[in-house]
CSV table of C-alpha atoms in Angstrom, one decimal:
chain,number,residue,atom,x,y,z
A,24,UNK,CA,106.2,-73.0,-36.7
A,25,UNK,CA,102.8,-73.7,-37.7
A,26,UNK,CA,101.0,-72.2,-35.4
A,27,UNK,CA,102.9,-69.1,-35.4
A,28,UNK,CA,102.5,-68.7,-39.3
A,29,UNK,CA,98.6,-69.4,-38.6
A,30,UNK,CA,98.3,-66.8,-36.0
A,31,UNK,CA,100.3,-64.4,-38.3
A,32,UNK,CA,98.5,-64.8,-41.2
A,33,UNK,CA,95.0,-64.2,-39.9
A,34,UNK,CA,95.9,-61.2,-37.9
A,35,UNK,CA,97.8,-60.0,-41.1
A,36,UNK,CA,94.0,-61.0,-43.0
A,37,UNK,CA,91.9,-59.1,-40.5
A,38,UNK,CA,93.8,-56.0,-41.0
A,39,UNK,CA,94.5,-56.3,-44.7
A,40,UNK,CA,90.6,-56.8,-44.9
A,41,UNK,CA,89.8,-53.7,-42.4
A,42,UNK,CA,91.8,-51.5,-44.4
A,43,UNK,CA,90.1,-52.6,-47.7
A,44,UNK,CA,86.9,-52.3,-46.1
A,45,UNK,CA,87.5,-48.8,-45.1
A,46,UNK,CA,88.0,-47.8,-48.6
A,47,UNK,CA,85.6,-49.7,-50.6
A,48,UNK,CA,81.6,-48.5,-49.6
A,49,UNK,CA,80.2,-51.5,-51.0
A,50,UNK,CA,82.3,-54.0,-49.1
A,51,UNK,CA,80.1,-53.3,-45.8
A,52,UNK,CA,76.7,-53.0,-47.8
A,53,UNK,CA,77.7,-56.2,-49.4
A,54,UNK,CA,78.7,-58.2,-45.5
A,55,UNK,CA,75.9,-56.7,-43.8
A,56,UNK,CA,73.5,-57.7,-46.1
A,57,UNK,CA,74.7,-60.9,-46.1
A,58,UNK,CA,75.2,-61.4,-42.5
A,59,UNK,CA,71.5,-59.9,-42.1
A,60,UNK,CA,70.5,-62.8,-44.2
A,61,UNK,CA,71.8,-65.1,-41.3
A,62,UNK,CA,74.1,-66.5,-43.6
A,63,UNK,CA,77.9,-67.4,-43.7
A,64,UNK,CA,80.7,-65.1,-44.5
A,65,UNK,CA,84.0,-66.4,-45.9
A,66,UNK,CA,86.8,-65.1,-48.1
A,67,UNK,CA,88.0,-67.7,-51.1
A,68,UNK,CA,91.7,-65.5,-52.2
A,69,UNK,CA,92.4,-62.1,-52.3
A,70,UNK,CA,94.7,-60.6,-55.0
A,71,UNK,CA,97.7,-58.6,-55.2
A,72,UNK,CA,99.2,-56.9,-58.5
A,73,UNK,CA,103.0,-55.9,-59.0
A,74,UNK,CA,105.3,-54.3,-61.4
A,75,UNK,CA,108.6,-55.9,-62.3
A,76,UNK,CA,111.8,-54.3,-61.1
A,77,UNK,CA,114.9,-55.8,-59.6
A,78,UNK,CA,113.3,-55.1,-56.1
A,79,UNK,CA,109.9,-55.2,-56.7
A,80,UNK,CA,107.6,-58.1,-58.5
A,81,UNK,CA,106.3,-61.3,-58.5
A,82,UNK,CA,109.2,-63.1,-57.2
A,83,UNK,CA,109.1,-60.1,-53.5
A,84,UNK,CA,105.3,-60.9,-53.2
A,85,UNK,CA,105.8,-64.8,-53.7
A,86,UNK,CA,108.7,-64.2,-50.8
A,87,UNK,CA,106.8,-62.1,-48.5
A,88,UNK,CA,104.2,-64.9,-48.5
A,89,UNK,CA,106.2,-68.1,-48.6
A,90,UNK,CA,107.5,-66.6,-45.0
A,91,UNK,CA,104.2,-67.3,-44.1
A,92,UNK,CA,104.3,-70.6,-45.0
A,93,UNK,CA,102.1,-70.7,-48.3
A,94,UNK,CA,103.1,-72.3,-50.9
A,95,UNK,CA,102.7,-71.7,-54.8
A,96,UNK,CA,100.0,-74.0,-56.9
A,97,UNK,CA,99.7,-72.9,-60.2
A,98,UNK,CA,100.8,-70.8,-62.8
A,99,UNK,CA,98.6,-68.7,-65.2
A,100,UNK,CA,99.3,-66.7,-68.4
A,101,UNK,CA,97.4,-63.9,-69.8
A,102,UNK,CA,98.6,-63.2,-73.7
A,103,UNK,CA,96.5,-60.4,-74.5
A,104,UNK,CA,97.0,-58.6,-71.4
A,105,UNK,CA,100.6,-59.9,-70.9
A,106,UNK,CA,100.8,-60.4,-67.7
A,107,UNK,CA,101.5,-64.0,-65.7
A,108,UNK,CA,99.9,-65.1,-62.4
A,109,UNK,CA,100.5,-67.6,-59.5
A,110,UNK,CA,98.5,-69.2,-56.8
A,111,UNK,CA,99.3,-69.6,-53.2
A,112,UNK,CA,97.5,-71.8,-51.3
A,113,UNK,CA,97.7,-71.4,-47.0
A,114,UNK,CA,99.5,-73.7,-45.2
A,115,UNK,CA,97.1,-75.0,-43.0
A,116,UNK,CA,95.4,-78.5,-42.7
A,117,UNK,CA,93.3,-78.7,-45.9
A,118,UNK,CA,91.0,-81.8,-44.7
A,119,UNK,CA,89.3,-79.0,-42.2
A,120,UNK,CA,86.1,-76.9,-43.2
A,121,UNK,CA,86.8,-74.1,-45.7
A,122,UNK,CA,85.8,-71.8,-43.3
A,123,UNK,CA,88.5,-72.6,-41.0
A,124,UNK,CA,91.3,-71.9,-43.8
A,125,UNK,CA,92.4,-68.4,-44.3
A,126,UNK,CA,92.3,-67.4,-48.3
A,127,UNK,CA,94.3,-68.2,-50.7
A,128,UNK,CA,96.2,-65.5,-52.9
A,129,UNK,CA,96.5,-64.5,-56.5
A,130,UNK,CA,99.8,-62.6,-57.4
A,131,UNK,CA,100.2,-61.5,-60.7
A,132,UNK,CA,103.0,-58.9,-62.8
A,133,UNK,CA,103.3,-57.2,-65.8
A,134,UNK,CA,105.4,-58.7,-68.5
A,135,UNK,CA,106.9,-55.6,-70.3
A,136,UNK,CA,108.6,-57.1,-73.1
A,137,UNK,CA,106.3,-56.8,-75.8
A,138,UNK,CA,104.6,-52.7,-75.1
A,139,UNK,CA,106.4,-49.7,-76.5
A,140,UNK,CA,109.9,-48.4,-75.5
A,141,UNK,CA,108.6,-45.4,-74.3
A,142,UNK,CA,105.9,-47.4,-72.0
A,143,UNK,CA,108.9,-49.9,-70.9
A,144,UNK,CA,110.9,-46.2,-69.7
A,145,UNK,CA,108.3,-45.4,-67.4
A,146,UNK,CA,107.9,-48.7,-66.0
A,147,UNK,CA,111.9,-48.5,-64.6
A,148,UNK,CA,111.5,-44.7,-64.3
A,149,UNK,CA,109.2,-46.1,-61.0
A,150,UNK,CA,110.7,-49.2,-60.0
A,151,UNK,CA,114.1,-47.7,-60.3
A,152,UNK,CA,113.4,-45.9,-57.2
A,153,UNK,CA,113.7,-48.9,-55.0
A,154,UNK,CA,116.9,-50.2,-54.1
A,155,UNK,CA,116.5,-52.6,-51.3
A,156,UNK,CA,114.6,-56.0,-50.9
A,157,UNK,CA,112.3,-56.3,-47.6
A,158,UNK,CA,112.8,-59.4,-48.3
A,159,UNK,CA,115.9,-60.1,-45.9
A,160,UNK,CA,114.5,-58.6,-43.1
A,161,UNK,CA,111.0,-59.8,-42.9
A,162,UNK,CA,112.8,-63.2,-43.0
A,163,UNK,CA,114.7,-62.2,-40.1
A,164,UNK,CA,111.8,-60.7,-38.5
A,165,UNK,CA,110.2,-63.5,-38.5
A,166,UNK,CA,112.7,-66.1,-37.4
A,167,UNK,CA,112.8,-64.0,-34.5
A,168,UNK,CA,109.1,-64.4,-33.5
A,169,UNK,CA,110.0,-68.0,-32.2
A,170,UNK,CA,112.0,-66.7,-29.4
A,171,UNK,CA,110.2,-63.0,-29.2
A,172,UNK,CA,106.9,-64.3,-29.6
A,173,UNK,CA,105.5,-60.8,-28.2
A,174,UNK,CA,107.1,-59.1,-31.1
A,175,UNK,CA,104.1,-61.0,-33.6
A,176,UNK,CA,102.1,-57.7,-33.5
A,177,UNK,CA,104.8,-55.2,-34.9
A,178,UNK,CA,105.6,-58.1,-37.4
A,179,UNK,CA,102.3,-58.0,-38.8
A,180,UNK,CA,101.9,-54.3,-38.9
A,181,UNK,CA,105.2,-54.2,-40.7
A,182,UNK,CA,103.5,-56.5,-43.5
A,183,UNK,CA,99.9,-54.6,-43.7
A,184,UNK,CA,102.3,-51.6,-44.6
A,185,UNK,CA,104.0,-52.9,-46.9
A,186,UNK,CA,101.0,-54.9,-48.3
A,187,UNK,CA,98.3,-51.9,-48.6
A,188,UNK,CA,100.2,-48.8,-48.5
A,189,UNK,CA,100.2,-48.0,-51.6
A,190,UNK,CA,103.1,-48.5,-54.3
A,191,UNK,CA,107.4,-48.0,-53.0
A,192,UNK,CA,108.3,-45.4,-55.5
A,193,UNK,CA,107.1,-42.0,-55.8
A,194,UNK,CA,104.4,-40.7,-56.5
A,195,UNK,CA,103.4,-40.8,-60.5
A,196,UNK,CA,102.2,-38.0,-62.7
A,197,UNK,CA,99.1,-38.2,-63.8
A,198,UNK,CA,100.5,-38.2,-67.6
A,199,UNK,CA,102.6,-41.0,-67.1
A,200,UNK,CA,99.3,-42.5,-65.4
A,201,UNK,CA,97.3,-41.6,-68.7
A,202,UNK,CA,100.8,-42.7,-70.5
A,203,UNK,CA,100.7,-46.4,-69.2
A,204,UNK,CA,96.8,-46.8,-69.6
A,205,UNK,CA,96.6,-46.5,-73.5
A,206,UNK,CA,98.9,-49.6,-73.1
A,207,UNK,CA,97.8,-51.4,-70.3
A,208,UNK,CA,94.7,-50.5,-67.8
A,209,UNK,CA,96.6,-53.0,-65.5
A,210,UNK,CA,100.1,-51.3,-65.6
A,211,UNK,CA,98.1,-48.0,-64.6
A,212,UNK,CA,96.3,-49.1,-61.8
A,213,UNK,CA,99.1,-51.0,-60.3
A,214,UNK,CA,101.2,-47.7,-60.9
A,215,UNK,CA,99.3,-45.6,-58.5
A,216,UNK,CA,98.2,-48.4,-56.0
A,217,UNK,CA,101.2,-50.8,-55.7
A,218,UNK,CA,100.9,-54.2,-54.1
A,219,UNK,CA,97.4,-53.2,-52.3
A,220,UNK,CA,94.9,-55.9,-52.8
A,221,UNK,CA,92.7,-55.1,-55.7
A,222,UNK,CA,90.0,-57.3,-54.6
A,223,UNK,CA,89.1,-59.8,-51.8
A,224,UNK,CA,86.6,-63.0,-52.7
A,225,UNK,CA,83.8,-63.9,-51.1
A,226,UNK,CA,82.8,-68.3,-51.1
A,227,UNK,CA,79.4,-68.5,-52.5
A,228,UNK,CA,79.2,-72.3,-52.5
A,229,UNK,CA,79.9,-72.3,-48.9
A,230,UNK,CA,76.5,-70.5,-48.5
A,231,UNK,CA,73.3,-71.5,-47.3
A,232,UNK,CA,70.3,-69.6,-48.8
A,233,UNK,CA,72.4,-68.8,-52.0
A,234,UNK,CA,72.3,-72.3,-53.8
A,235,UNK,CA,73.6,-70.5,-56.8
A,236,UNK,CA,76.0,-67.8,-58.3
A,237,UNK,CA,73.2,-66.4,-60.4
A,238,UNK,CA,71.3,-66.5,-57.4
A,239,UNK,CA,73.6,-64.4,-55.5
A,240,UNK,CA,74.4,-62.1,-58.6
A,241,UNK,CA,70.6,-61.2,-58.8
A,242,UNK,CA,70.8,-60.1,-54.6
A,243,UNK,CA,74.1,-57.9,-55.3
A,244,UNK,CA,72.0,-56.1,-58.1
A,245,UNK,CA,68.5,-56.2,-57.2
A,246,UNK,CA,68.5,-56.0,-53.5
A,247,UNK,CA,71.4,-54.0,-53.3
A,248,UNK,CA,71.7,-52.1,-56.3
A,249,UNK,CA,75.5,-52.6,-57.1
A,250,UNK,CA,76.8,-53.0,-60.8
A,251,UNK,CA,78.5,-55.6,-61.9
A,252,UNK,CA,81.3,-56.5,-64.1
A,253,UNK,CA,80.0,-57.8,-67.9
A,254,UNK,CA,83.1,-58.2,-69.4
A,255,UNK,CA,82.8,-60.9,-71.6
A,256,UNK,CA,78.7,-60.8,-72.3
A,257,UNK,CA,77.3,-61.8,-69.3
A,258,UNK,CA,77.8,-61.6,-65.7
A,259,UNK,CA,79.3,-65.1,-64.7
A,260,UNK,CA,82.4,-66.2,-65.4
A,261,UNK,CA,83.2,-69.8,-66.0
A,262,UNK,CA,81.0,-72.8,-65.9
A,263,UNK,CA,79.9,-75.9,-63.4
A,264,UNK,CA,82.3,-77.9,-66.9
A,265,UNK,CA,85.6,-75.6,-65.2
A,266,UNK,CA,84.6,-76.3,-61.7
A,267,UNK,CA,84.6,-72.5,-61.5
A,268,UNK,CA,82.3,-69.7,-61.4
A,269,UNK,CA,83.3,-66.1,-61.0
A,270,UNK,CA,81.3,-63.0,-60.8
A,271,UNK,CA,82.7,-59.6,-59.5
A,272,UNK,CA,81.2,-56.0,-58.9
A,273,UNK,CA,82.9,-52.9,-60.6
A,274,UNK,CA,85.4,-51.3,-58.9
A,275,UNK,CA,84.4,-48.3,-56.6
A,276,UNK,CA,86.7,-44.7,-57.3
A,277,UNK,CA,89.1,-42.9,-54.8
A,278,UNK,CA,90.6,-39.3,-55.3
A,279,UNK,CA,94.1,-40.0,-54.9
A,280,UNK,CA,97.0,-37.8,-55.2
A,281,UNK,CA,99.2,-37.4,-58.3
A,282,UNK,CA,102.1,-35.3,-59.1
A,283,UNK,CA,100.1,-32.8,-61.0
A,284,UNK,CA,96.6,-32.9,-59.4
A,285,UNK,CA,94.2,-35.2,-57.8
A,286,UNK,CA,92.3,-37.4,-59.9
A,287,UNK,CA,89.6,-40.0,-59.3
A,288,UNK,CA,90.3,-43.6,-60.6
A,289,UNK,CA,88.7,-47.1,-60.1
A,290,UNK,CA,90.2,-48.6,-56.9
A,291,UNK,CA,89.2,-51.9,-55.5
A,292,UNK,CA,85.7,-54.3,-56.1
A,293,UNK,CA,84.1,-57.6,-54.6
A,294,UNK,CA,84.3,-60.8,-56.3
A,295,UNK,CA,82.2,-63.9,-56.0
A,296,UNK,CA,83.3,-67.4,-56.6
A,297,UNK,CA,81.6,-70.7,-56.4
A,298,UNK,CA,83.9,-73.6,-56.4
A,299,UNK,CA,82.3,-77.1,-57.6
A,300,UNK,CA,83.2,-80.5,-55.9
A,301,UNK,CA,85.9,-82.5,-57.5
A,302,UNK,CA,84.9,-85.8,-59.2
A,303,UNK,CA,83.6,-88.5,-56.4
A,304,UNK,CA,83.9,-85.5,-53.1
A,305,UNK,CA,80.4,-84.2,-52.1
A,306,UNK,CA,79.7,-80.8,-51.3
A,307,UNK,CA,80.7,-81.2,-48.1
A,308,UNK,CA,82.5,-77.4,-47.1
A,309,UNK,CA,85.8,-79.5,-46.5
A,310,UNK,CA,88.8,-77.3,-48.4
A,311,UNK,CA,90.3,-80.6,-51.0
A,312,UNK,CA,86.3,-81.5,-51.5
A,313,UNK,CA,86.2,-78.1,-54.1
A,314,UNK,CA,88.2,-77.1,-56.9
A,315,UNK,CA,91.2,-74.8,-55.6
A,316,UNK,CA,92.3,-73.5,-58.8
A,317,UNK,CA,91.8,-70.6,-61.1
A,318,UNK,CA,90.7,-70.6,-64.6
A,319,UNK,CA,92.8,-67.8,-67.1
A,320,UNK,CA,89.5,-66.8,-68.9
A,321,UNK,CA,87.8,-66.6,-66.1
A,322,UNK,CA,90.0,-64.2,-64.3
A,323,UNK,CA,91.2,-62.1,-67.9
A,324,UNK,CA,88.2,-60.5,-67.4
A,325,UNK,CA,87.8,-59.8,-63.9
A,326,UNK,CA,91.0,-57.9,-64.2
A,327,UNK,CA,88.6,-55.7,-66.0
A,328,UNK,CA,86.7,-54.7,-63.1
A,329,UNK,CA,89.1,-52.0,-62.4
A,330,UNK,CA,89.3,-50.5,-65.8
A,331,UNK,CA,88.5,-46.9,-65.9
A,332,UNK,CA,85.1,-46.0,-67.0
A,333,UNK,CA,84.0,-43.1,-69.2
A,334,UNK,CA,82.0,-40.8,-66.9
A,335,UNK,CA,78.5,-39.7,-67.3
């Protein structure tokens, strides 16, 4: 069962990743310019964002992965944005290289409750739309890979789909788009782009000639000319005192289609995380050396990476 959830899962990474790649210019200026640099290339987590409906939300995405075999860590609140957050962490052996392990997710939802009636209406006016679960299915999908092994392919396909295809329900209007953002930046974006990872993370501390996330920060700017999310004052998120540092580019635009019109909106962005040791482990590369967590400050404001900017 192992195995096959392994073999799923980085087939299902490799594609979620080629797709993102595709979409987000500075994702290949960032990897080639690393790999040019001789050094190593490894994703930390990737994230996912939902809105809460009766078929649809946190508890689908947690589903869809715990088929997989990853299995939640933590849970994480975010009061001034409300929204809440979970951690999954990949079932394979942690006492291996952190290379070796595929990346961790970040799933997080909207909690509606508290914004206006008239936001809360357009929230269900969306996720009415779906009235079916994948759930079932992928579960029986996948129970059927142990005797159809040569069905693994299509399996994964059917998950990239539904994982980076943009949202279930129809297409929004760009009012009700405009609507949700005075509100929420979060609610918009998820609106128009669904469960599609926002962002994937790349493992500084598991570098060579970046001994540092400042280090690496100064590279993505200076060498590369990409800008960077300051929300908060300053460029790195967290502290060596969290275990945690987190830095992460803006989000590039795509044209996408709305009801009325096309419009251009932030998409997806890089970030950059260096995990420090825990007490008494060395920096060794082995997964339960580092810090697997998240810290809520930290990630309240790279959420903001894909806010939408005033234009020039």
């Amino acid at each position: 069962m192992l195995k096959l959830q392994e073999k799923i899962i980085n087939k299902l990474i490799k594609q979620l990743w080629l797709n993102y790649k595709s979409k987000v210019q500075q994702v290949k200026k960032i990897e080639n310019a690393v790999r040019s640099e001789g050094d190593h290339w490894s994703e930390d987590h990737m994230a996912f964002r939902t809105l809460p409906g009766p078929y649809c939300g946190l508890e689908t995405l947690r589903q869809v992965f715990e088929i997989l075999g990853y299995k939640q860590a933590d849970e994480y609140h975010f009061k001034d944005k409300k929204l809440m957050a979970i951690s999954m962490n990949p079932p394979n052996n942690k006492e291996e290289h952190s290379a070796k392990i595929p990346p961790k997710v970040f799933l997080s939802v909207l909690e509606p409750e508290s914004f206006s009636q008239e936001f809360q209406k357009c929230i269900l006016k969306y996720t009415n739309d779906l009235s079916e679960s994948p759930i079932l299915k992928l579960r029986n999908e996948f129970n059927s890979l142990k005797t159809r092994p040569e069905n693994i392919d299509q399996f994964v396909q059917a998950l990239t789909l539904y994982l980076s295809n943009g949202p279930l329900w129809r297409i929004p209007s760009y009012k009700d788009y405009e609507l949700l953002r005075k509100e929420s930046e979060y609610a918009a974006w998820t609106l128009v782009y669904g469960n599609t990872p926002n962002h994937f993370t790349l493992s500084i501390h598991l570098m060579k000639k970046f001994k540092s996330l400042k280090n690496f920060n100064q590279f993505i700017q200076k060498e590369l000319g990409i800008a960077m999310n300051t929300s908060g004052g300053g460029l790195i998120k967290g502290s060596a005192e969290v275990q945690l540092e987190q830095s992460a580019t803006l989000a590039e635009e795509l044209l996408v289609p709305f009801q009325d019109g096309f419009h251009k909106i932030p998409y997806a962005f890089v970030e950059f995380a260096y995990r420090h040791p825990l007490s008494g482990k060395k920096k060794d590369g082995i997964w339960s050396s580092y810090y697997q967590g998240f810290v809520t400050d930290n990630a309240d404001k790279i959420f903001e990476s894909t806010n939408l900017r005033k234009q020039a």
